[in-house]
Amino acid sequence: MRDHQRAEGPRPGNLPLELDAFVGRAAELTALDRALDASRLVTVTGPGGVGKSRLAARAGARRTPRDGVWRAELSTLRDPEFVAYAVVEALALTDHTARPPRETLHDHLADRELLLVLDGFEHLVDACAALAAELLRRAPGLKVLAVGRRPLGVAGEQLFPLAPLGEDEGVRLLRERAARQGVTLDDDDDVRRLCRRLDGIPLALELAAGRLRALSPRRLLERLDDRFRLLDGGPRDGLPRHRTLRTAIGWSHELCTPPQRLLWARLSVFAGTFDLEAVEYVCGGEDLPAHDVLDVLAQLLDQSVLGREETPAGVRYRMLDTVRAYGAEWLTATGDAERLRRRHRDWYLGLATWCELEWFSPRQSEVAARIDAELPNLRGALEHCLTEPDGAHLGQYLAGSLWFHWVGCGRLAEGRHWLRRCLEPAGEPTAGERSRLKALWVLGYVAVLQGDPVTALGALQECREEAERVASPTALAYAEHRTGCLALVTDDMPRAEALLRSALARYQDIGELNSNVLMGQVELAMTRAFQGDLPDAVRLCEDVRRVCEDHGERWARGYALYVLAYAAWREGDLPGARELLTDCLRDAHAFHDLLGSVLAVELLALVTVAEGDAAEAAVLQGAAAGMWPSVGLPLFGSAYYNAPHQHCEALARERLGDERYARCVREGRRLGRESAVARALGGPGAGSGRPLVPRAPHGSARRLRGRADLHEPAAPRTRKGGGTAG
C-alpha cells in the first residue's frame, strides 16, 4: 500500500492528523483509498455507529492533495440553507461580500485540488446532493468524500457500503476500549458472544466497554439477552443492524441510574459541543440539582455516552448523534422538552450578552474562540426564537448582540442571514422595539461592509426614524455612526466627517464606550487623513490606541495602527510603518477580519517598494488581489482608498517593467490566505503555516514621534457599554 503521508511541511486542511485509536478496518481503508483514486465522489454508507466517520477521517488523513483535506460536519445543521455556509466555514473562507455562499465556493474551488469530506448529511440529503453536484461540475480538481446513512444519488457517485466489524476485529476493539477503563479481557467465549450479539457495531461495542468496570462480559451478555428478547415482538420495519444499535443504546440507557438517564435526555437539547457551565444551567433543576451535574456527567463519560474534547475554548463535551437522538425521544416523552429548549435559549441569550460586553476587554481573543465553539448552539437558539410565538424580538436581540462576531470575526454573510430573518416580522410590540432597533443598525453595518449601500441605507434610515420616534439616543447614535461609515467608503468625506463627529458627540453624551465607539473615532481619523490633515488623524488614533491598550482591546486597535502606519509612511518612517502594520496584520488575521488583513497587506506592499524591494511589493499586491474578491467594500472604486495601491503599482512597474511585475503579481495571487499573511509578515522566505497569533496587549509598536502635544477632545470614557441600542 502506498504511503500517503507528507514527508515534511504543514498539511493544509482542517482534518485532524491525530485520530482516535483506529481498530481494524485495514482492508476497508485500502479499498476506500482505491475508490477515491478512481472516483471524484465516493459516499460511505452504513447504519449509525458502524464507524463511517472514523474511516473517512483516517482515509482523508492519508491523502495529500495540493490544497489539503477539509471536513464539513453537517450533523448539527437543521436548515438546508446552511449547507453551503457550513462548507464555506469548513474551508476556512472569509467572505465579506453579499454574494451567496455558493459563489464564494465556486471562486475558491475553481483552480484548487482538494478533498472535501461531507460528514453526516443524511437529514439534508437533497441540499447536499445539489451542492456536491454543482461543485464537482465547476471545480475539476475537487474530490468529495460523503459520509451518511444513505446515498446522495448524484451522477458519478461511487457507493462504499461499510459493514460492521468482523468478530476478530470486534473483539480487538472491545478489549482495547476495556483497557482504557482499566479492565483486561481475555479472548474467551463470553467476549466473542458479546461481540456477535452486538453485530460488530463499533458504537455498540464502545457502549458495552463503558460498563465493564462494573459488570463482567457474562453479566453484560445476560442483560443484553434479556433486552433482545423483550424487543423480539417489536416492529421489524427497520434494518436489523439499526435495531441492534438501538437495542444496544436502549440497553445502555436501562443500565443508567435515574439521574444519568435524566441528564442524558436533557443533554439532547445541545447541538455540537457544550461546556460544563451550560450543562449546569440548562440541565440542572428539579430531580437533578446543579451541584450534582458534574458527578453525573462524569459517569456518562465513563460509560461512553459522552465524549470529552480539548478545544481553544477549553474543555467541551460532545454526544454522538445517535445517542443524542435517543435522549431526545426520552425528553419528549417526559413532556419537558419545551422547557429545556427555553432554558437552552435563555443560556445562549445570556452568553451572547456577556460576550458582547467582554469583547471590549483583554478577553477579546477568548470571546472569539468561545463564540466559534458555540455557533451550533447559538444557531439553535436563534431558530427557537424564530419558531416561538412572539419570540422575534428575542431573535433580534440575539442576532444584534452578536455584531462583534459577524463583523469582527469574518462572518458577515451568516450575520446578515440571521438579521434578515429576525427582522422579517413587521410591527414589533413596544417591549421589542429596542431589540429591533439594534438589529437594524447591525444589519446596516453588515451591509456597509458587504458593499451593499441600498440595503445599508434602508436599514439605517429605518433605525434612525424609529429611534427618533421612541426617543432612543443610543440607537440614534449608532444609526448616525454607520451612515457616516457608509459615506466614508463612498468617498463623501465632508458628510462622513460631519456624521461621525455628531455620532461621537452622542456617544459621549450617553456615556457609551466600546469597540464600536473607538472604530467611529478611527473612521473619523480616516476622513481627516484623506482630507490632508495627518496630524489630526494621528492624534485621534493615538488616543484610540491608548484607550484600547488600557482596556486590552485589539480589534479596533488594529485599525488605529493602520492609520498610524499610513501616517508613518507619509513621514518617511518606514521601519515604524512596518512595525505598526505587522502588529495590525497579526491581530486582523487572528480575528479572521479579512478587511483589516487586506488593507494591511496593501500598505505593507507600499512600504516594501519604498524600502527598495519592488519584486516583493508586487508579490504582496498579488496576494492582496487574491483576497479582495471576498471583501464587499468597494475600496477600489474609492479614489482615497485606492491611492496607496496605485502609487505602489506605479513604482513597482517602473522598477521591474511590465512583464516582471505581472509575473510577481501572479506569484502572489497563487498564495493561499494563510501563506499570503505569513509572506507579508515574514518576507519571501515566510509561509511556514505556523499559527499567526496576537502578541500580548501591551507589546505594541513604538509611538510616532512628536504627537504628544497635539490635542482635541478625546473619545468618551465615562463607562463601559455594550451598544445595546436601547
Steps between C-alpha positions, in 0.01 A plus 500: 500500500638838402607752760270801495673705768692816426866477588506846654337843504157618603199303396222718362150423609296465816498123537688399816801274452481376859200268494349273757637147509396336174433135557487268200363620166834461319334332202219755489750783520694366203180453302384852579839634387448328165146630469623856557769450238239383249211737568445867580199424721503213747226454758561284806165360613391280787294498819564740785792405720670279241809725481440694177636832627809343652581309182453814290721700736776239479472482122514878475805518726687270261443715193706799391324709236680825427248717685423267787219295650207686654209364703156658530297362789135523402335296775424806716326691220123509470446758227586381145586861416802472730671214317697735274585724797631196687729408212626860476573485871670161473730630227599788730375754245426853608275686261378853574290537188127463456559214257318172570735249662482279192670771295773526762553125473505509120770768498711333765485146361531583131877444475565300816575134558352377826289237672178615668346268761124554549425323828149429630287619209212249505239739646591762237553267208329712231692818585829310530447312176426820309803678644738207444389459139538872432845525657631189325376636168670835546823393676696236306760462776241421770429158647215441746487231767146493638404321821140409582242229547371528142640585156501853364356378171730716286619394157848347517467412869689189609342337804716349771274304737675445832422174675533451875820358642582135466510295815878521545499874442207543737680310773810710444299823527318386813824398670672826408210712629477290817870559561426873510268425792778309675342160418692216337286263292593152388403386153244254633160376391307761701690786334443353155133436569463861613659628179276276288192608692584865425546423130852647497368859511785712644277744687309215666830336598629826648182541703546146627863568588386792714327251734784255543630656819175407672388183320678200352451416132269213603277723713491761221401229256221375726354850532530559129335164422210600723453825310516328160230256607283787620530668160448189288130571463552862399470656154743364242474767235855620567825345387617225738820678589317826562286306748813351653653843556178638640477199726859551619439867570173421678672230699772744601225744592328241722827438683521869589378631832196733496720816529717375212196436281360841586823679412535297178152615393560863593838512325323424172399868469862594425645504148866435430715538810414656836673588824435425866359844586234468232411148614465610862265785408293330230479150647509566873180543695218275608623146579855596402651783709765706320765401755449130407529552124880466484498159670225367275674642194820317598304177529362541146856562379614176662224315317590649157164676476698825476839593357739762636700740281776754562430810288627859474190590703591251777364157591179415317275196472333337204220247461487284188196568282353153546533527878360855496199391294421227751520749785275744310229234474509453875494873560190533285340211685553679831308804374792723599646568156360849449613620843853371435511670159401828663771460762748425220389815317525709815852376575622599156326837516693558821823371347467738204435791737806415707722451195390831349613678817821297528591574137618836633751349742828306516291185441419592140683200354335267751160639405569436132597137573199451727248622244663288230457193718141591588373577149291181462325577829457868415343401170267269688403782735434733206283237331304456822440875522367500145263209558369619836186717513598861565866397506618723215625775731718245684646390167563862407675558831714186461594566137574865580707418809725281285604799283859466620512144366336573166722807443816436699545130430420477130141368504316777319300268274365291787429810705300650217304176463388501863440875519285490188293207631456655843387833352245348263204523742356850470361705781669400824339571838648774716699249707683393186566841345848543644603154382369577152691829491821320593447236231436777245824691561699176511345396167592843362857458622529153346358627169749790495788256538353278228490790255118507488409870547132455412435250779723698736319828441159338533581334833680804645230745394230282654707471817549877518133581444383247757768609750373857476139382538567299818770736631790252500823706506719188482337364185510849349875522564565162341284574196679832447842338551441227241354746252823695538696181439306450175586856392866428579527196274316679219744795505264764640753626755327821618174314569687210660689735731186687603305182577787334686567807713131522585485129588808526722344796681183296554706210638670738740168645615362154590830370640544225239845350459577175320672370187234657277558844648875470453449387141296815447798705614732304266258561213499871584880488491480348151287790379760743639789310340324485163439876519868567566504557877743227607582651843132496596462142372804389700377668816162333474654157444762539773214567738318189375814293542546622856138421593526158334816413688342617826208262440685216324305559176676378184249504215433877477863559596608324181319756284654783701844348433419492128436875495813565708703285259365699206610820672843353580547407133404852396764634743765268360520285817507164318617286797228651716235443233605137456492431873154652534366307201646172621318540830181603318512202262564243772191607690274534196598156376456343843143634512431390138438866416558489126458874442760590763734234361485608138536870584815421698645283220439777245674758716786259575549471123535878481750503787692214334538682169611812689764284671634404156359150443266552207469128421382411849262797494345365179464154658316657793273690264422170331427342838264787582335466158416140587327617819304797365221300327388385846479858633170672440619856545548662158837643606645488152215719386620754756757754392614539861544134590643417159777763505760290694443204267539708188813669635657164587414351163647797312828479691525121466425502125758776445771295673406153376346558161151384409588138429688430824244696703221283358700185579547604862131588535407155366732341756322688777154408375590131528556534874222382728384743766707342776813500283431854379482632856813306600681643197393854587618457858825319430620582151576270202613203712190500719188290467573215740135469590566547871206649690497879483388608845474846655775619726435613856282813519781729618765384253408777258715681250671827586292817507555746220729783597377851564130423560466544874441874473207466259165528670127475432218363715565131555253217445242472779614277784233539766380141503544166332199411286381227266320702237155383603324738261266571786 
